[in-house]
PDB file of C-alpha atoms in Angstrom:
ATOM      1  CA  MET J 835     -15.753 -12.490  -7.380  1.00  0.00           C
ATOM      2  CA  SER J 836     -12.369 -14.145  -7.473  1.00  0.00           C
ATOM      3  CA  GLU J 837     -12.377 -17.649  -8.894  1.00  0.00           C
ATOM      4  CA  ASP J 838     -10.372 -18.786  -5.861  1.00  0.00           C
ATOM      5  CA  ALA J 839     -11.584 -17.113  -2.681  1.00  0.00           C
ATOM      6  CA  GLN J 840      -8.327 -18.144  -1.011  1.00  0.00           C
ATOM      7  CA  ASP J 841      -6.233 -15.662  -3.029  1.00  0.00           C
ATOM      8  CA  VAL J 842      -4.363 -13.490  -0.529  1.00  0.00           C
ATOM      9  CA  VAL J 843      -3.579  -9.886  -1.474  1.00  0.00           C
ATOM     10  CA  LEU J 844      -1.290  -7.567   0.475  1.00  0.00           C
ATOM     11  CA  VAL J 845      -2.121  -3.876  -0.027  1.00  0.00           C
ATOM     12  CA  VAL J 846       0.694  -1.459   0.877  1.00  0.00           C
ATOM     13  CA  GLU J 847      -0.652   2.100   0.850  1.00  0.00           C
ATOM     14  CA  ASP J 848       0.057   5.012   3.202  1.00  0.00           C
ATOM     15  CA  GLU J 849      -3.114   7.008   2.494  1.00  0.00           C
ATOM     16  CA  PRO J 850      -5.794   5.712   4.916  1.00  0.00           C
ATOM     17  CA  ALA J 851      -8.769   6.419   2.626  1.00  0.00           C
ATOM     18  CA  ILE J 852      -7.189   4.667  -0.372  1.00  0.00           C
ATOM     19  CA  ARG J 853      -6.075   1.757   1.806  1.00  0.00           C
ATOM     20  CA  MET J 854      -9.637   1.344   3.127  1.00  0.00           C
ATOM     21  CA  ILE J 855     -11.217   1.571  -0.337  1.00  0.00           C
ATOM     22  CA  LEU J 856      -8.812  -1.022  -1.747  1.00  0.00           C
ATOM     23  CA  ARG J 857      -9.279  -3.338   1.228  1.00  0.00           C
ATOM     24  CA  ASP J 858     -13.067  -3.143   1.091  1.00  0.00           C
ATOM     25  CA  TYR J 859     -13.263  -3.474  -2.690  1.00  0.00           C
ATOM     26  CA  LEU J 860     -10.912  -6.463  -2.906  1.00  0.00           C
ATOM     27  CA  ALA J 861     -12.562  -8.198   0.057  1.00  0.00           C
ATOM     28  CA  GLY J 862     -15.887  -7.707  -1.703  1.00  0.00           C
ATOM     29  CA  GLU J 863     -14.407  -9.409  -4.769  1.00  0.00           C
ATOM     30  CA  GLY J 864     -13.577 -12.460  -2.651  1.00  0.00           C
ATOM     31  CA  TYR J 865      -9.910 -11.893  -1.847  1.00  0.00           C
ATOM     32  CA  HIS J 866      -8.386 -12.258   1.610  1.00  0.00           C
ATOM     33  CA  VAL J 867      -6.834  -8.808   2.081  1.00  0.00           C
ATOM     34  CA  LEU J 868      -3.957  -7.831   4.351  1.00  0.00           C
ATOM     35  CA  VAL J 869      -2.977  -4.165   4.665  1.00  0.00           C
ATOM     36  CA  ALA J 870       0.187  -2.260   5.519  1.00  0.00           C
ATOM     37  CA  GLU J 871       0.724   1.477   5.629  1.00  0.00           C
ATOM     38  CA  ASP J 872       4.499   1.466   5.163  1.00  0.00           C
ATOM     39  CA  GLY J 873       7.495  -0.697   4.403  1.00  0.00           C
ATOM     40  CA  GLU J 874       8.006  -1.765   8.001  1.00  0.00           C
ATOM     41  CA  GLU J 875       4.460  -3.167   8.258  1.00  0.00           C
ATOM     42  CA  ALA J 876       4.748  -4.752   4.819  1.00  0.00           C
ATOM     43  CA  PHE J 877       7.981  -6.550   5.750  1.00  0.00           C
ATOM     44  CA  ALA J 878       6.399  -7.776   9.011  1.00  0.00           C
ATOM     45  CA  ILE J 879       3.482  -9.261   7.062  1.00  0.00           C
ATOM     46  CA  LEU J 880       5.795 -10.759   4.438  1.00  0.00           C
ATOM     47  CA  ALA J 881       7.848 -12.376   7.221  1.00  0.00           C
ATOM     48  CA  SER J 882       4.868 -13.757   9.126  1.00  0.00           C
ATOM     49  CA  LYS J 883       2.394 -14.876   6.463  1.00  0.00           C
ATOM     50  CA  PRO J 884       3.406 -18.056   4.661  1.00  0.00           C
ATOM     51  CA  HIS J 885       0.915 -17.606   1.833  1.00  0.00           C
ATOM     52  CA  LEU J 886       0.568 -14.463  -0.290  1.00  0.00           C
ATOM     53  CA  ASP J 887      -0.499 -14.449  -3.929  1.00  0.00           C
ATOM     54  CA  LEU J 888      -0.212 -10.803  -4.852  1.00  0.00           C
ATOM     55  CA  MET J 889       0.985  -7.462  -3.545  1.00  0.00           C
ATOM     56  CA  VAL J 890      -0.525  -4.120  -4.576  1.00  0.00           C
ATOM     57  CA  THR J 891       1.881  -1.418  -3.465  1.00  0.00           C
ATOM     58  CA  ASP J 892       2.157   2.323  -3.712  1.00  0.00           C
ATOM     59  CA  PHE J 893       5.571   3.570  -4.822  1.00  0.00           C
ATOM     60  CA  ARG J 894       5.982   6.556  -2.492  1.00  0.00           C
ATOM     61  CA  LEU J 895       5.674   5.429   1.117  1.00  0.00           C
ATOM     62  CA  PRO J 896       6.667   6.971   4.454  1.00  0.00           C
ATOM     63  CA  GLY J 897       9.804   5.816   6.225  1.00  0.00           C
ATOM     64  CA  GLY J 898      12.139   5.936   3.248  1.00  0.00           C
ATOM     65  CA  ILE J 899      11.237   2.538   1.773  1.00  0.00           C
ATOM     66  CA  SER J 900       9.609   2.606  -1.668  1.00  0.00           C
ATOM     67  CA  GLY J 901       7.194   0.072  -3.063  1.00  0.00           C
ATOM     68  CA  VAL J 902       9.959  -1.170  -5.364  1.00  0.00           C
ATOM     69  CA  GLU J 903      12.249  -1.684  -2.359  1.00  0.00           C
ATOM     70  CA  ILE J 904       9.533  -3.826  -0.771  1.00  0.00           C
ATOM     71  CA  ALA J 905       8.723  -5.766  -3.935  1.00  0.00           C
ATOM     72  CA  GLU J 906      12.297  -6.732  -4.893  1.00  0.00           C
ATOM     73  CA  PRO J 907      13.164  -8.788  -1.778  1.00  0.00           C
ATOM     74  CA  ALA J 908       9.586 -10.069  -1.536  1.00  0.00           C
ATOM     75  CA  VAL J 909       9.779 -11.572  -5.023  1.00  0.00           C
ATOM     76  CA  LYS J 910      13.237 -13.006  -4.326  1.00  0.00           C
ATOM     77  CA  LEU J 911      11.840 -14.779  -1.250  1.00  0.00           C
ATOM     78  CA  ARG J 912       8.580 -15.718  -3.005  1.00  0.00           C
ATOM     79  CA  PRO J 913       9.186 -16.113  -6.754  1.00  0.00           C
ATOM     80  CA  ASP J 914       5.470 -16.809  -7.363  1.00  0.00           C
ATOM     81  CA  LEU J 915       4.377 -13.530  -5.732  1.00  0.00           C
ATOM     82  CA  LYS J 916       2.730 -11.193  -8.237  1.00  0.00           C
ATOM     83  CA  VAL J 917       3.099  -7.413  -7.890  1.00  0.00           C
ATOM     84  CA  ILE J 918       1.069  -4.439  -9.082  1.00  0.00           C
ATOM     85  CA  PHE J 919       2.378  -0.924  -8.497  1.00  0.00           C
ATOM     86  CA  ILE J 920       0.020   2.003  -7.934  1.00  0.00           C
ATOM     87  CA  SER J 921       1.283   5.555  -7.914  1.00  0.00           C
ATOM     88  CA  GLY J 922       0.499   9.154  -8.593  1.00  0.00           C
ATOM     89  CA  TYR J 923       4.009   9.267 -10.080  1.00  0.00           C
ATOM     90  CA  PRO J 924       4.220   6.177 -12.314  1.00  0.00           C
ATOM     91  CA  ALA J 925       7.309   7.381 -14.198  1.00  0.00           C
ATOM     92  CA  GLU J 926       9.321   7.194 -10.958  1.00  0.00           C
ATOM     93  CA  ILE J 927       8.687   3.460 -10.786  1.00  0.00           C
ATOM     94  CA  LEU J 928      10.177   2.894 -14.235  1.00  0.00           C
ATOM     95  CA  GLU J 929      13.025   5.302 -13.479  1.00  0.00           C
ATOM     96  CA  SER J 930      13.973   3.185 -10.458  1.00  0.00           C
ATOM     97  CA  GLY J 931      15.675   0.794 -12.883  1.00  0.00           C
ATOM     98  CA  SER J 932      14.388  -2.211 -10.975  1.00  0.00           C
ATOM     99  CA  PRO J 933      13.773  -5.385 -12.990  1.00  0.00           C
ATOM    100  CA  ILE J 934      10.447  -5.844 -11.177  1.00  0.00           C
ATOM    101  CA  ALA J 935       9.389  -2.341 -12.251  1.00  0.00           C
ATOM    102  CA  ARG J 936       9.838  -3.333 -15.888  1.00  0.00           C
ATOM    103  CA  ARG J 937       7.596  -6.403 -15.682  1.00  0.00           C
ATOM    104  CA  ALA J 938       4.939  -5.591 -13.060  1.00  0.00           C
ATOM    105  CA  PRO J 939       1.824  -3.665 -14.082  1.00  0.00           C
ATOM    106  CA  ILE J 940       1.775  -0.011 -13.049  1.00  0.00           C
ATOM    107  CA  LEU J 941      -1.525   1.766 -12.469  1.00  0.00           C
ATOM    108  CA  ALA J 942      -1.436   5.562 -12.324  1.00  0.00           C
ATOM    109  CA  LYS J 943      -3.565   7.112  -9.595  1.00  0.00           C
ATOM    110  CA  PRO J 944      -6.417   7.754  -9.867  1.00  0.00           C
ATOM    111  CA  PHE J 945      -7.332   4.416 -11.439  1.00  0.00           C
ATOM    112  CA  ASP J 946     -10.570   2.532 -11.884  1.00  0.00           C
ATOM    113  CA  LEU J 947     -11.105  -0.280  -9.370  1.00  0.00           C
ATOM    114  CA  ASP J 948     -12.393  -2.563 -12.128  1.00  0.00           C
ATOM    115  CA  THR J 949      -9.113  -2.020 -14.001  1.00  0.00           C
ATOM    116  CA  LEU J 950      -7.216  -3.072 -10.873  1.00  0.00           C
ATOM    117  CA  HIS J 951      -9.399  -6.166 -10.557  1.00  0.00           C
ATOM    118  CA  GLU J 952      -8.797  -7.067 -14.219  1.00  0.00           C
ATOM    119  CA  GLN J 953      -5.018  -6.773 -13.666  1.00  0.00           C
ATOM    120  CA  ILE J 954      -5.222  -8.976 -10.570  1.00  0.00           C
ATOM    121  CA  GLN J 955      -7.274 -11.625 -12.368  1.00  0.00           C
ATOM    122  CA  ALA J 956      -4.829 -11.644 -15.289  1.00  0.00           C
ATOM    123  CA  LEU J 957      -1.822 -12.094 -12.977  1.00  0.00           C
ATOM    124  CA  LEU J 958      -3.422 -14.792 -10.843  1.00  0.00           C
ATOM    125  CA  ARG J 959      -4.621 -16.944 -13.753  1.00  0.00           C
TER     126      ARG J 959
END
């Protein structure tokens, strides 16, 4: 369980089954979880929710907006926001050349949920 049950995590994932697994797992670990299936939904949440601690985002998303393209403005608006990228194509994240891609953890799909939780705990300490 999260040390602070008030930690808010935004999960941006287009695959419904993965989105549901992540939401249920993280909620079970004590996080308040918000979900978005694409960049448009993610930006709406980022604009409307004053408090977010961490974003877990897929790289390849529908609608032409990548996870990196969501994370960059989000971190500019919220410098304390932590980001974890998840992707079946992790090299693409690094190849994006984004500064956030060089410092945020990248988990290659499939990944172990406990590994994700360890990354989240390390970032939110």
